PDB file of C-alpha atoms in Angstrom:
ATOM      1  CA  MET I   1       9.066  -0.505   2.302  1.00  0.00           C
ATOM      2  CA  CYS I   2       5.433  -0.824   1.544  1.00  0.00           C
ATOM      3  CA  GLN I   3       5.567  -4.046   0.055  1.00  0.00           C
ATOM      4  CA  GLN I   4       7.591  -5.564   3.013  1.00  0.00           C
ATOM      5  CA  PHE I   5       4.464  -4.270   5.269  1.00  0.00           C
ATOM      6  CA  VAL I   6       2.033  -6.353   2.853  1.00  0.00           C
ATOM      7  CA  GLN I   7       4.340  -9.288   3.129  1.00  0.00           C
ATOM      8  CA  VAL I   8       4.346  -9.228   6.851  1.00  0.00           C
ATOM      9  CA  ARG I   9       0.441  -8.913   7.002  1.00  0.00           C
ATOM     10  CA  LEU I  10       0.039 -11.743   4.604  1.00  0.00           C
ATOM     11  CA  GLY I  11       2.406 -14.002   5.954  1.00  0.00           C
ATOM     12  CA  LYS I  12       4.000 -14.730   2.633  1.00  0.00           C
ATOM     13  CA  MET I  13       6.314 -13.311  -0.070  1.00  0.00           C
ATOM     14  CA  ASP I  14       4.440 -12.363  -3.483  1.00  0.00           C
ATOM     15  CA  VAL I  15       5.038  -9.752  -5.861  1.00  0.00           C
ATOM     16  CA  PRO I  16       2.130  -7.144  -6.160  1.00  0.00           C
ATOM     17  CA  GLU I  17       0.133  -7.399  -9.052  1.00  0.00           C
ATOM     18  CA  GLU I  18      -0.269  -3.515  -9.318  1.00  0.00           C
ATOM     19  CA  ILE I  19       1.601  -0.865  -7.889  1.00  0.00           C
ATOM     20  CA  ALA I  20       2.106   2.658  -8.356  1.00  0.00           C
ATOM     21  CA  ALA I  21       3.937   5.568  -6.533  1.00  0.00           C
ATOM     22  CA  ARG I  22       3.239   9.296  -6.902  1.00  0.00           C
ATOM     23  CA  SER I  23       4.524  12.496  -4.928  1.00  0.00           C
ATOM     24  CA  VAL I  24       2.039  13.949  -2.527  1.00  0.00           C
ATOM     25  CA  PRO I  25       1.115  17.744  -3.735  1.00  0.00           C
ATOM     26  CA  LYS I  26       2.083  20.569  -1.357  1.00  0.00           C
ATOM     27  CA  ARG I  27       3.932  17.720   0.826  1.00  0.00           C
ATOM     28  CA  ALA I  28       7.695  17.867   0.025  1.00  0.00           C
ATOM     29  CA  GLY I  29       9.111  14.626   0.440  1.00  0.00           C
ATOM     30  CA  GLU I  30       6.038  12.340   0.979  1.00  0.00           C
ATOM     31  CA  TRP I  31       5.000   9.508  -1.387  1.00  0.00           C
ATOM     32  CA  LEU I  32       1.601   7.858  -1.828  1.00  0.00           C
ATOM     33  CA  VAL I  33       2.271   3.932  -2.719  1.00  0.00           C
ATOM     34  CA  ASP I  34      -0.752   2.087  -3.551  1.00  0.00           C
ATOM     35  CA  GLY I  35      -1.772  -1.207  -5.286  1.00  0.00           C
ATOM     36  CA  LYS I  36      -3.306  -4.760  -5.480  1.00  0.00           C
ATOM     37  CA  VAL I  37      -2.071  -7.989  -4.448  1.00  0.00           C
ATOM     38  CA  LYS I  38      -3.442 -11.791  -4.120  1.00  0.00           C
ATOM     39  CA  GLY I  39      -4.815 -12.529  -0.903  1.00  0.00           C
ATOM     40  CA  PRO I  40      -5.602 -15.769   0.599  1.00  0.00           C
ATOM     41  CA  GLU I  41      -9.134 -15.405  -0.594  1.00  0.00           C
ATOM     42  CA  GLY I  42      -9.218 -13.055  -3.449  1.00  0.00           C
ATOM     43  CA  PRO I  43      -7.439  -9.535  -4.263  1.00  0.00           C
ATOM     44  CA  LEU I  44      -6.601  -6.923  -1.605  1.00  0.00           C
ATOM     45  CA  LEU I  45      -5.741  -3.377  -1.963  1.00  0.00           C
ATOM     46  CA  PHE I  46      -3.071  -1.826   0.043  1.00  0.00           C
ATOM     47  CA  ALA I  47      -1.821   1.890   0.473  1.00  0.00           C
ATOM     48  CA  CYS I  48       1.075   3.598   2.399  1.00  0.00           C
ATOM     49  CA  LEU I  49       2.163   6.989   2.883  1.00  0.00           C
ATOM     50  CA  LEU I  50       6.352   7.487   3.131  1.00  0.00           C
ATOM     51  CA  LYS I  51       8.343  10.340   3.885  1.00  0.00           C
ATOM     52  CA  GLN I  52      11.701  10.533   2.332  1.00  0.00           C
ATOM     53  CA  GLY I  53      14.694  11.938   4.256  1.00  0.00           C
ATOM     54  CA  ALA I  54      17.839  10.459   5.354  1.00  0.00           C
ATOM     55  CA  ARG I  55      15.687   7.204   5.761  1.00  0.00           C
ATOM     56  CA  TRP I  56      12.520   6.277   4.520  1.00  0.00           C
ATOM     57  CA  GLU I  57       9.634   6.663   7.201  1.00  0.00           C
ATOM     58  CA  LEU I  58       6.137   4.947   6.900  1.00  0.00           C
ATOM     59  CA  LEU I  59       3.630   7.391   8.133  1.00  0.00           C
ATOM     60  CA  ASN I  60       0.652   5.159   7.252  1.00  0.00           C
ATOM     61  CA  PHE I  61      -0.133   1.879   6.255  1.00  0.00           C
ATOM     62  CA  SER I  62      -3.791   0.048   4.899  1.00  0.00           C
ATOM     63  CA  LEU I  63      -4.368  -3.370   3.613  1.00  0.00           C
ATOM     64  CA  TRP I  64      -8.016  -3.880   3.107  1.00  0.00           C
ATOM     65  CA  ALA I  65     -10.213  -6.225   0.832  1.00  0.00           C
ATOM     66  CA  PRO I  66     -12.337  -4.454  -1.760  1.00  0.00           C
ATOM     67  CA  GLN I  67     -15.971  -4.732  -1.472  1.00  0.00           C
ATOM     68  CA  GLU I  68     -18.779  -4.734  -4.172  1.00  0.00           C
ATOM     69  CA  ILE I  69     -21.317  -2.103  -4.270  1.00  0.00           C
ATOM     70  CA  ASN I  70     -24.864  -3.273  -3.806  1.00  0.00           C
ATOM     71  CA  SER I  71     -27.107  -1.282  -6.151  1.00  0.00           C
ATOM     72  CA  ALA I  72     -30.499  -0.160  -4.672  1.00  0.00           C
TER      73      ALA I  72
END
């Protein structure tokens, strides 16, 4: 489900370069899925929060470009 949202945002079908899923502590049935995908101008990070029940429900989704931290 998370990969489908990434593909809709990017407008193309690509397999994520990295992806990880883990259950959310103290929140039964909730899963955090995050990873990295190649975007049009470089790598993009994504994360989504899913709830597992009779069907999967998307609670939150984010897609962003990582930014380098400038040293002072």
